[in-house]
Amino acid sequence: MTAGRGGRDPHAVCVYCGSSDGVPQRYLDLAAEVGREIGARGWSLVSGGGKRSMMGAVALGAREAGARTVGVIPRSMVEREWADHDSDELLVTETMRERKALMEAHADAFLALPGGIGTCEELFEVWSAGALDLHAKPVVILDPDGHWTGLLQWVEGLMAAGFASRAPLERITVVRDVAGALQACAPRVDATAVPRSGT
C-alpha cells in the first residue's frame, strides 16, 4: 500500500475507462489528454493497472507529464501479460473486488471516461456510495460525445418509476471537456469532507 495516505501524496484521481482493443482512436487520444492534464496539475493517477487501450493511454500520458501513477490489477490479468509494469507502483490483488477497493482507497476523486460494462460497474459502485454519503469524493463523468447519455436517461427513468430519488443525479457531475472534468475533480477545501483514509 502507498505510504503517506494522510495527505502528503499528490491529489489522486482514479480514472475508469475502456481497456478493450479496438476502441476508436478519439477515445485513446482523450485518455492520453486526461493523463497529461493530470500530470500538468501536479496530481497523481490511480488506474486499473493495465497497459492496453485507453487504460494504457491515460497512464502513459500521465507519466509523460510527470505524474506518479498507481496501477491496481488482479493477478490473473498480470499472468495474461496485461499489466502496466511501468507504473510507479503496481498493486496486485487476488480478486476484482479487492482491486476496486484499493483503487477507491488510493483516490481523492473519480473520473469515468467512455468505457464498457467494467467501467459501468466501477462507476456505479463509487456513484452509489457517494449518493449514500459513504464518501465525499467527487464523482465525475467526462462525456464529450454522448457515450453516457443512454445510461443517464435510464437513471432518469428509474426516478420517474419511483425506484430512485433525485440524489444520485445530484451526486454526479457530467462534463464534456477535459478541463471541466479535472476542475470538477480538483481538491476541495472543506473541513466537513470525509477523509480518503476513511473510505
PDB file of C-alpha atoms in Angstrom:
ATOM      1  CA  MET A   1       0.000   0.000   0.000  1.00  0.00           C
ATOM      2  CA  THR A   2       1.175   3.509  -0.784  1.00  0.00           C
ATOM      3  CA  ALA A   3       2.796   5.342   2.103  1.00  0.00           C
ATOM      4  CA  GLY A   4       1.642   8.738   3.193  1.00  0.00           C
ATOM      5  CA  ARG A   5      -2.111   8.451   2.690  1.00  0.00           C
ATOM      6  CA  GLY A   6      -2.546  11.054   5.407  1.00  0.00           C
ATOM      7  CA  GLY A   7      -2.276  13.842   2.847  1.00  0.00           C
ATOM      8  CA  ARG A   8       1.412  14.060   1.811  1.00  0.00           C
ATOM      9  CA  ASP A   9       0.856  12.463  -1.582  1.00  0.00           C
ATOM     10  CA  PRO A  10      -0.341  14.486  -4.608  1.00  0.00           C
ATOM     11  CA  HIS A  11      -4.058  14.773  -5.211  1.00  0.00           C
ATOM     12  CA  ALA A  12      -5.008  11.410  -6.739  1.00  0.00           C
ATOM     13  CA  VAL A  13      -7.585  10.979  -9.489  1.00  0.00           C
ATOM     14  CA  CYS A  14      -8.874   7.476 -10.162  1.00  0.00           C
ATOM     15  CA  VAL A  15      -9.720   7.143 -13.855  1.00  0.00           C
ATOM     16  CA  TYR A  16     -12.133   4.470 -15.064  1.00  0.00           C
ATOM     17  CA  CYS A  17     -12.120   3.835 -18.814  1.00  0.00           C
ATOM     18  CA  GLY A  18     -12.187   1.255 -21.571  1.00  0.00           C
ATOM     19  CA  SER A  19      -9.460  -1.369 -21.705  1.00  0.00           C
ATOM     20  CA  SER A  20     -10.593  -3.319 -24.770  1.00  0.00           C
ATOM     21  CA  ASP A  21      -8.660  -3.272 -28.006  1.00  0.00           C
ATOM     22  CA  GLY A  22     -10.371  -1.730 -30.998  1.00  0.00           C
ATOM     23  CA  VAL A  23     -11.865   1.398 -29.422  1.00  0.00           C
ATOM     24  CA  PRO A  24     -11.922   4.460 -31.700  1.00  0.00           C
ATOM     25  CA  GLN A  25      -8.721   6.488 -31.829  1.00  0.00           C
ATOM     26  CA  ARG A  26     -10.524   9.552 -30.484  1.00  0.00           C
ATOM     27  CA  TYR A  27     -11.016   7.767 -27.171  1.00  0.00           C
ATOM     28  CA  LEU A  28      -7.351   6.797 -26.961  1.00  0.00           C
ATOM     29  CA  ASP A  29      -6.489  10.442 -27.622  1.00  0.00           C
ATOM     30  CA  LEU A  30      -8.977  11.552 -24.970  1.00  0.00           C
ATOM     31  CA  ALA A  31      -7.465   9.219 -22.383  1.00  0.00           C
ATOM     32  CA  ALA A  32      -3.938  10.396 -23.177  1.00  0.00           C
ATOM     33  CA  GLU A  33      -5.051  14.033 -22.851  1.00  0.00           C
ATOM     34  CA  VAL A  34      -6.628  13.329 -19.464  1.00  0.00           C
ATOM     35  CA  GLY A  35      -3.405  11.715 -18.293  1.00  0.00           C
ATOM     36  CA  ARG A  36      -1.290  14.631 -19.473  1.00  0.00           C
ATOM     37  CA  GLU A  37      -3.587  17.143 -17.794  1.00  0.00           C
ATOM     38  CA  ILE A  38      -3.453  15.213 -14.506  1.00  0.00           C
ATOM     39  CA  GLY A  39       0.333  15.442 -14.680  1.00  0.00           C
ATOM     40  CA  ALA A  40       0.260  19.124 -15.659  1.00  0.00           C
ATOM     41  CA  ARG A  41      -1.611  19.862 -12.421  1.00  0.00           C
ATOM     42  CA  GLY A  42       0.949  18.028 -10.314  1.00  0.00           C
ATOM     43  CA  TRP A  43      -1.583  15.340  -9.400  1.00  0.00           C
ATOM     44  CA  SER A  44      -1.244  11.573  -9.439  1.00  0.00           C
ATOM     45  CA  LEU A  45      -3.173   8.907 -11.311  1.00  0.00           C
ATOM     46  CA  VAL A  46      -4.830   5.771  -9.991  1.00  0.00           C
ATOM     47  CA  SER A  47      -5.838   3.294 -12.682  1.00  0.00           C
ATOM     48  CA  GLY A  48      -6.722  -0.324 -13.236  1.00  0.00           C
ATOM     49  CA  GLY A  49      -3.069  -1.164 -13.864  1.00  0.00           C
ATOM     50  CA  GLY A  50      -3.445  -2.304 -17.470  1.00  0.00           C
ATOM     51  CA  LYS A  51      -1.272  -1.316 -20.427  1.00  0.00           C
ATOM     52  CA  ARG A  52      -3.894  -1.802 -23.134  1.00  0.00           C
ATOM     53  CA  SER A  53      -6.280   0.586 -24.865  1.00  0.00           C
ATOM     54  CA  MET A  54      -7.497   3.688 -23.005  1.00  0.00           C
ATOM     55  CA  MET A  55      -6.209   2.427 -19.659  1.00  0.00           C
ATOM     56  CA  GLY A  56      -2.697   2.275 -21.015  1.00  0.00           C
ATOM     57  CA  ALA A  57      -3.047   5.600 -22.816  1.00  0.00           C
ATOM     58  CA  VAL A  58      -4.107   7.523 -19.709  1.00  0.00           C
ATOM     59  CA  ALA A  59      -1.223   6.099 -17.682  1.00  0.00           C
ATOM     60  CA  LEU A  60       1.339   6.798 -20.396  1.00  0.00           C
ATOM     61  CA  GLY A  61       0.046  10.344 -20.836  1.00  0.00           C
ATOM     62  CA  ALA A  62       0.204  10.943 -17.092  1.00  0.00           C
ATOM     63  CA  ARG A  63       3.790   9.706 -16.791  1.00  0.00           C
ATOM     64  CA  GLU A  64       4.886  11.745 -19.798  1.00  0.00           C
ATOM     65  CA  ALA A  65       3.635  14.818 -17.941  1.00  0.00           C
ATOM     66  CA  GLY A  66       5.434  13.866 -14.740  1.00  0.00           C
ATOM     67  CA  ALA A  67       2.564  12.335 -12.784  1.00  0.00           C
ATOM     68  CA  ARG A  68       3.008   9.477 -10.348  1.00  0.00           C
ATOM     69  CA  THR A  69       0.930   6.503 -11.462  1.00  0.00           C
ATOM     70  CA  VAL A  70      -0.516   3.779  -9.253  1.00  0.00           C
ATOM     71  CA  GLY A  71      -1.935   0.741 -11.024  1.00  0.00           C
ATOM     72  CA  VAL A  72      -4.132  -1.840  -9.318  1.00  0.00           C
ATOM     73  CA  ILE A  73      -4.634  -5.107 -11.166  1.00  0.00           C
ATOM     74  CA  PRO A  74      -5.766  -8.663 -10.383  1.00  0.00           C
ATOM     75  CA  ARG A  75      -3.102 -11.368 -10.525  1.00  0.00           C
ATOM     76  CA  SER A  76      -4.973 -13.184 -13.300  1.00  0.00           C
ATOM     77  CA  MET A  77      -4.516 -10.162 -15.576  1.00  0.00           C
ATOM     78  CA  VAL A  78      -0.824  -9.923 -14.724  1.00  0.00           C
ATOM     79  CA  GLU A  79      -0.457 -13.561 -15.742  1.00  0.00           C
ATOM     80  CA  ARG A  80      -2.061 -12.696 -19.090  1.00  0.00           C
ATOM     81  CA  GLU A  81       0.629 -10.033 -19.555  1.00  0.00           C
ATOM     82  CA  TRP A  82      -1.830  -7.146 -19.414  1.00  0.00           C
ATOM     83  CA  ALA A  83      -0.095  -5.286 -16.575  1.00  0.00           C
ATOM     84  CA  ASP A  84       1.415  -1.825 -16.894  1.00  0.00           C
ATOM     85  CA  HIS A  85       4.806  -2.598 -15.367  1.00  0.00           C
ATOM     86  CA  ASP A  86       5.919   0.990 -15.959  1.00  0.00           C
ATOM     87  CA  SER A  87       3.593   2.150 -13.175  1.00  0.00           C
ATOM     88  CA  ASP A  88       5.387   3.876 -10.311  1.00  0.00           C
ATOM     89  CA  GLU A  89       3.525   1.464  -8.078  1.00  0.00           C
ATOM     90  CA  LEU A  90       1.746  -1.672  -9.288  1.00  0.00           C
ATOM     91  CA  LEU A  91      -0.515  -3.262  -6.689  1.00  0.00           C
ATOM     92  CA  VAL A  92      -1.523  -6.840  -7.459  1.00  0.00           C
ATOM     93  CA  THR A  93      -4.724  -8.216  -5.940  1.00  0.00           C
ATOM     94  CA  GLU A  94      -6.262 -11.660  -5.893  1.00  0.00           C
ATOM     95  CA  THR A  95      -9.783 -10.554  -6.860  1.00  0.00           C
ATOM     96  CA  MET A  96     -11.625  -7.823  -8.740  1.00  0.00           C
ATOM     97  CA  ARG A  97     -13.367  -6.812  -5.511  1.00  0.00           C
ATOM     98  CA  GLU A  98     -10.012  -6.201  -3.849  1.00  0.00           C
ATOM     99  CA  ARG A  99      -8.887  -4.265  -6.903  1.00  0.00           C
ATOM    100  CA  LYS A 100     -11.808  -1.861  -6.745  1.00  0.00           C
ATOM    101  CA  ALA A 101     -11.426  -1.362  -3.003  1.00  0.00           C
ATOM    102  CA  LEU A 102      -7.734  -0.456  -3.358  1.00  0.00           C
ATOM    103  CA  MET A 103      -8.409   1.905  -6.245  1.00  0.00           C
ATOM    104  CA  GLU A 104     -11.054   3.667  -4.173  1.00  0.00           C
ATOM    105  CA  ALA A 105      -8.830   3.854  -1.096  1.00  0.00           C
ATOM    106  CA  HIS A 106      -5.996   5.466  -3.057  1.00  0.00           C
ATOM    107  CA  ALA A 107      -8.181   8.084  -4.759  1.00  0.00           C
ATOM    108  CA  ASP A 108      -9.361  11.579  -3.883  1.00  0.00           C
ATOM    109  CA  ALA A 109     -11.696  11.832  -6.893  1.00  0.00           C
ATOM    110  CA  PHE A 110     -13.186   9.507  -9.503  1.00  0.00           C
ATOM    111  CA  LEU A 111     -13.380  10.244 -13.220  1.00  0.00           C
ATOM    112  CA  ALA A 112     -15.175   7.979 -15.701  1.00  0.00           C
ATOM    113  CA  LEU A 113     -14.299   8.209 -19.385  1.00  0.00           C
ATOM    114  CA  PRO A 114     -16.108   6.246 -22.091  1.00  0.00           C
ATOM    115  CA  GLY A 115     -15.928   2.520 -21.446  1.00  0.00           C
ATOM    116  CA  GLY A 116     -17.801  -0.771 -21.326  1.00  0.00           C
ATOM    117  CA  ILE A 117     -19.520  -2.836 -18.667  1.00  0.00           C
ATOM    118  CA  GLY A 118     -16.459  -2.925 -16.403  1.00  0.00           C
ATOM    119  CA  THR A 119     -16.290   0.869 -16.445  1.00  0.00           C
ATOM    120  CA  CYS A 120     -20.025   0.985 -15.725  1.00  0.00           C
ATOM    121  CA  GLU A 121     -19.605  -1.328 -12.740  1.00  0.00           C
ATOM    122  CA  GLU A 122     -16.787   0.742 -11.268  1.00  0.00           C
ATOM    123  CA  LEU A 123     -18.669   3.974 -11.839  1.00  0.00           C
ATOM    124  CA  PHE A 124     -21.883   2.695 -10.276  1.00  0.00           C
ATOM    125  CA  GLU A 125     -20.108   1.451  -7.166  1.00  0.00           C
ATOM    126  CA  VAL A 126     -18.483   4.787  -6.289  1.00  0.00           C
ATOM    127  CA  TRP A 127     -21.506   6.746  -7.524  1.00  0.00           C
ATOM    128  CA  SER A 128     -23.985   4.855  -5.353  1.00  0.00           C
ATOM    129  CA  ALA A 129     -21.633   5.014  -2.350  1.00  0.00           C
ATOM    130  CA  GLY A 130     -21.419   8.769  -2.774  1.00  0.00           C
ATOM    131  CA  ALA A 131     -25.196   9.094  -3.067  1.00  0.00           C
ATOM    132  CA  LEU A 132     -25.478   7.194   0.230  1.00  0.00           C
ATOM    133  CA  ASP A 133     -22.977   9.597   1.860  1.00  0.00           C
ATOM    134  CA  LEU A 134     -20.428   6.819   2.360  1.00  0.00           C
ATOM    135  CA  HIS A 135     -17.756   9.101   0.902  1.00  0.00           C
ATOM    136  CA  ALA A 136     -17.490  12.774  -0.026  1.00  0.00           C
ATOM    137  CA  LYS A 137     -15.152  12.427  -3.010  1.00  0.00           C
ATOM    138  CA  PRO A 138     -16.101  13.923  -6.404  1.00  0.00           C
ATOM    139  CA  VAL A 139     -17.595  11.506  -8.952  1.00  0.00           C
ATOM    140  CA  VAL A 140     -17.293  12.877 -12.475  1.00  0.00           C
ATOM    141  CA  ILE A 141     -18.231  11.648 -15.945  1.00  0.00           C
ATOM    142  CA  LEU A 142     -16.318  13.017 -18.939  1.00  0.00           C
ATOM    143  CA  ASP A 143     -18.647  12.590 -21.908  1.00  0.00           C
ATOM    144  CA  PRO A 144     -17.569  14.618 -24.950  1.00  0.00           C
ATOM    145  CA  ASP A 145     -19.848  12.867 -27.438  1.00  0.00           C
ATOM    146  CA  GLY A 146     -22.870  11.392 -25.650  1.00  0.00           C
ATOM    147  CA  HIS A 147     -21.406   7.979 -24.775  1.00  0.00           C
ATOM    148  CA  TRP A 148     -23.141   8.065 -21.372  1.00  0.00           C
ATOM    149  CA  THR A 149     -26.420   9.658 -22.495  1.00  0.00           C
ATOM    150  CA  GLY A 150     -28.395   6.406 -22.541  1.00  0.00           C
ATOM    151  CA  LEU A 151     -27.287   5.444 -19.047  1.00  0.00           C
ATOM    152  CA  LEU A 152     -28.206   8.841 -17.622  1.00  0.00           C
ATOM    153  CA  GLN A 153     -31.600   8.694 -19.316  1.00  0.00           C
ATOM    154  CA  TRP A 154     -32.128   5.256 -17.788  1.00  0.00           C
ATOM    155  CA  VAL A 155     -31.399   6.676 -14.325  1.00  0.00           C
ATOM    156  CA  GLU A 156     -33.919   9.431 -15.016  1.00  0.00           C
ATOM    157  CA  GLY A 157     -36.384   6.669 -15.868  1.00  0.00           C
ATOM    158  CA  LEU A 158     -35.694   4.970 -12.536  1.00  0.00           C
ATOM    159  CA  MET A 159     -36.666   8.183 -10.791  1.00  0.00           C
ATOM    160  CA  ALA A 160     -39.834   8.527 -12.853  1.00  0.00           C
ATOM    161  CA  ALA A 161     -40.786   4.948 -11.946  1.00  0.00           C
ATOM    162  CA  GLY A 162     -40.190   5.527  -8.239  1.00  0.00           C
ATOM    163  CA  PHE A 163     -37.073   3.364  -7.932  1.00  0.00           C
ATOM    164  CA  ALA A 164     -34.651   6.221  -7.210  1.00  0.00           C
ATOM    165  CA  SER A 165     -34.656   9.693  -5.735  1.00  0.00           C
ATOM    166  CA  ARG A 166     -33.033  12.779  -7.239  1.00  0.00           C
ATOM    167  CA  ALA A 167     -29.986  12.274  -5.010  1.00  0.00           C
ATOM    168  CA  PRO A 168     -27.950  10.094  -7.402  1.00  0.00           C
ATOM    169  CA  LEU A 169     -28.048  12.628 -10.230  1.00  0.00           C
ATOM    170  CA  GLU A 170     -27.223  15.427  -7.810  1.00  0.00           C
ATOM    171  CA  ARG A 171     -24.186  13.468  -6.626  1.00  0.00           C
ATOM    172  CA  ILE A 172     -22.537  13.173 -10.039  1.00  0.00           C
ATOM    173  CA  THR A 173     -21.007  15.794 -12.323  1.00  0.00           C
ATOM    174  CA  VAL A 174     -21.209  15.322 -16.101  1.00  0.00           C
ATOM    175  CA  VAL A 175     -18.951  17.447 -18.314  1.00  0.00           C
ATOM    176  CA  ARG A 176     -17.971  17.430 -21.985  1.00  0.00           C
ATOM    177  CA  ASP A 177     -14.397  18.780 -21.893  1.00  0.00           C
ATOM    178  CA  VAL A 178     -11.212  17.671 -20.183  1.00  0.00           C
ATOM    179  CA  ALA A 179     -10.540  20.960 -18.403  1.00  0.00           C
ATOM    180  CA  GLY A 180     -14.034  20.980 -16.921  1.00  0.00           C
ATOM    181  CA  ALA A 181     -13.722  17.359 -15.830  1.00  0.00           C
ATOM    182  CA  LEU A 182     -10.483  17.967 -13.982  1.00  0.00           C
ATOM    183  CA  GLN A 183     -11.828  21.137 -12.427  1.00  0.00           C
ATOM    184  CA  ALA A 184     -14.685  19.023 -11.050  1.00  0.00           C
ATOM    185  CA  CYS A 185     -12.089  16.578  -9.660  1.00  0.00           C
ATOM    186  CA  ALA A 186      -9.979  19.307  -8.032  1.00  0.00           C
ATOM    187  CA  PRO A 187      -9.255  19.356  -4.303  1.00  0.00           C
ATOM    188  CA  ARG A 188     -11.891  20.974  -2.151  1.00  0.00           C
ATOM    189  CA  VAL A 189     -11.191  22.980   0.977  1.00  0.00           C
ATOM    190  CA  ASP A 190     -13.919  21.561   3.198  1.00  0.00           C
ATOM    191  CA  ALA A 191     -13.420  20.747   6.855  1.00  0.00           C
ATOM    192  CA  THR A 192     -16.517  18.536   6.830  1.00  0.00           C
ATOM    193  CA  ALA A 193     -15.325  16.273   3.988  1.00  0.00           C
ATOM    194  CA  VAL A 194     -14.799  12.599   4.722  1.00  0.00           C
ATOM    195  CA  PRO A 195     -11.027  11.889   4.575  1.00  0.00           C
ATOM    196  CA  ARG A 196      -9.874   9.419   1.940  1.00  0.00           C
ATOM    197  CA  SER A 197      -8.273   7.191   4.572  1.00  0.00           C
ATOM    198  CA  GLY A 198     -11.748   6.547   5.921  1.00  0.00           C
ATOM    199  CA  THR A 199     -13.085   5.113   2.669  1.00  0.00           C
TER     200      THR A 199
END
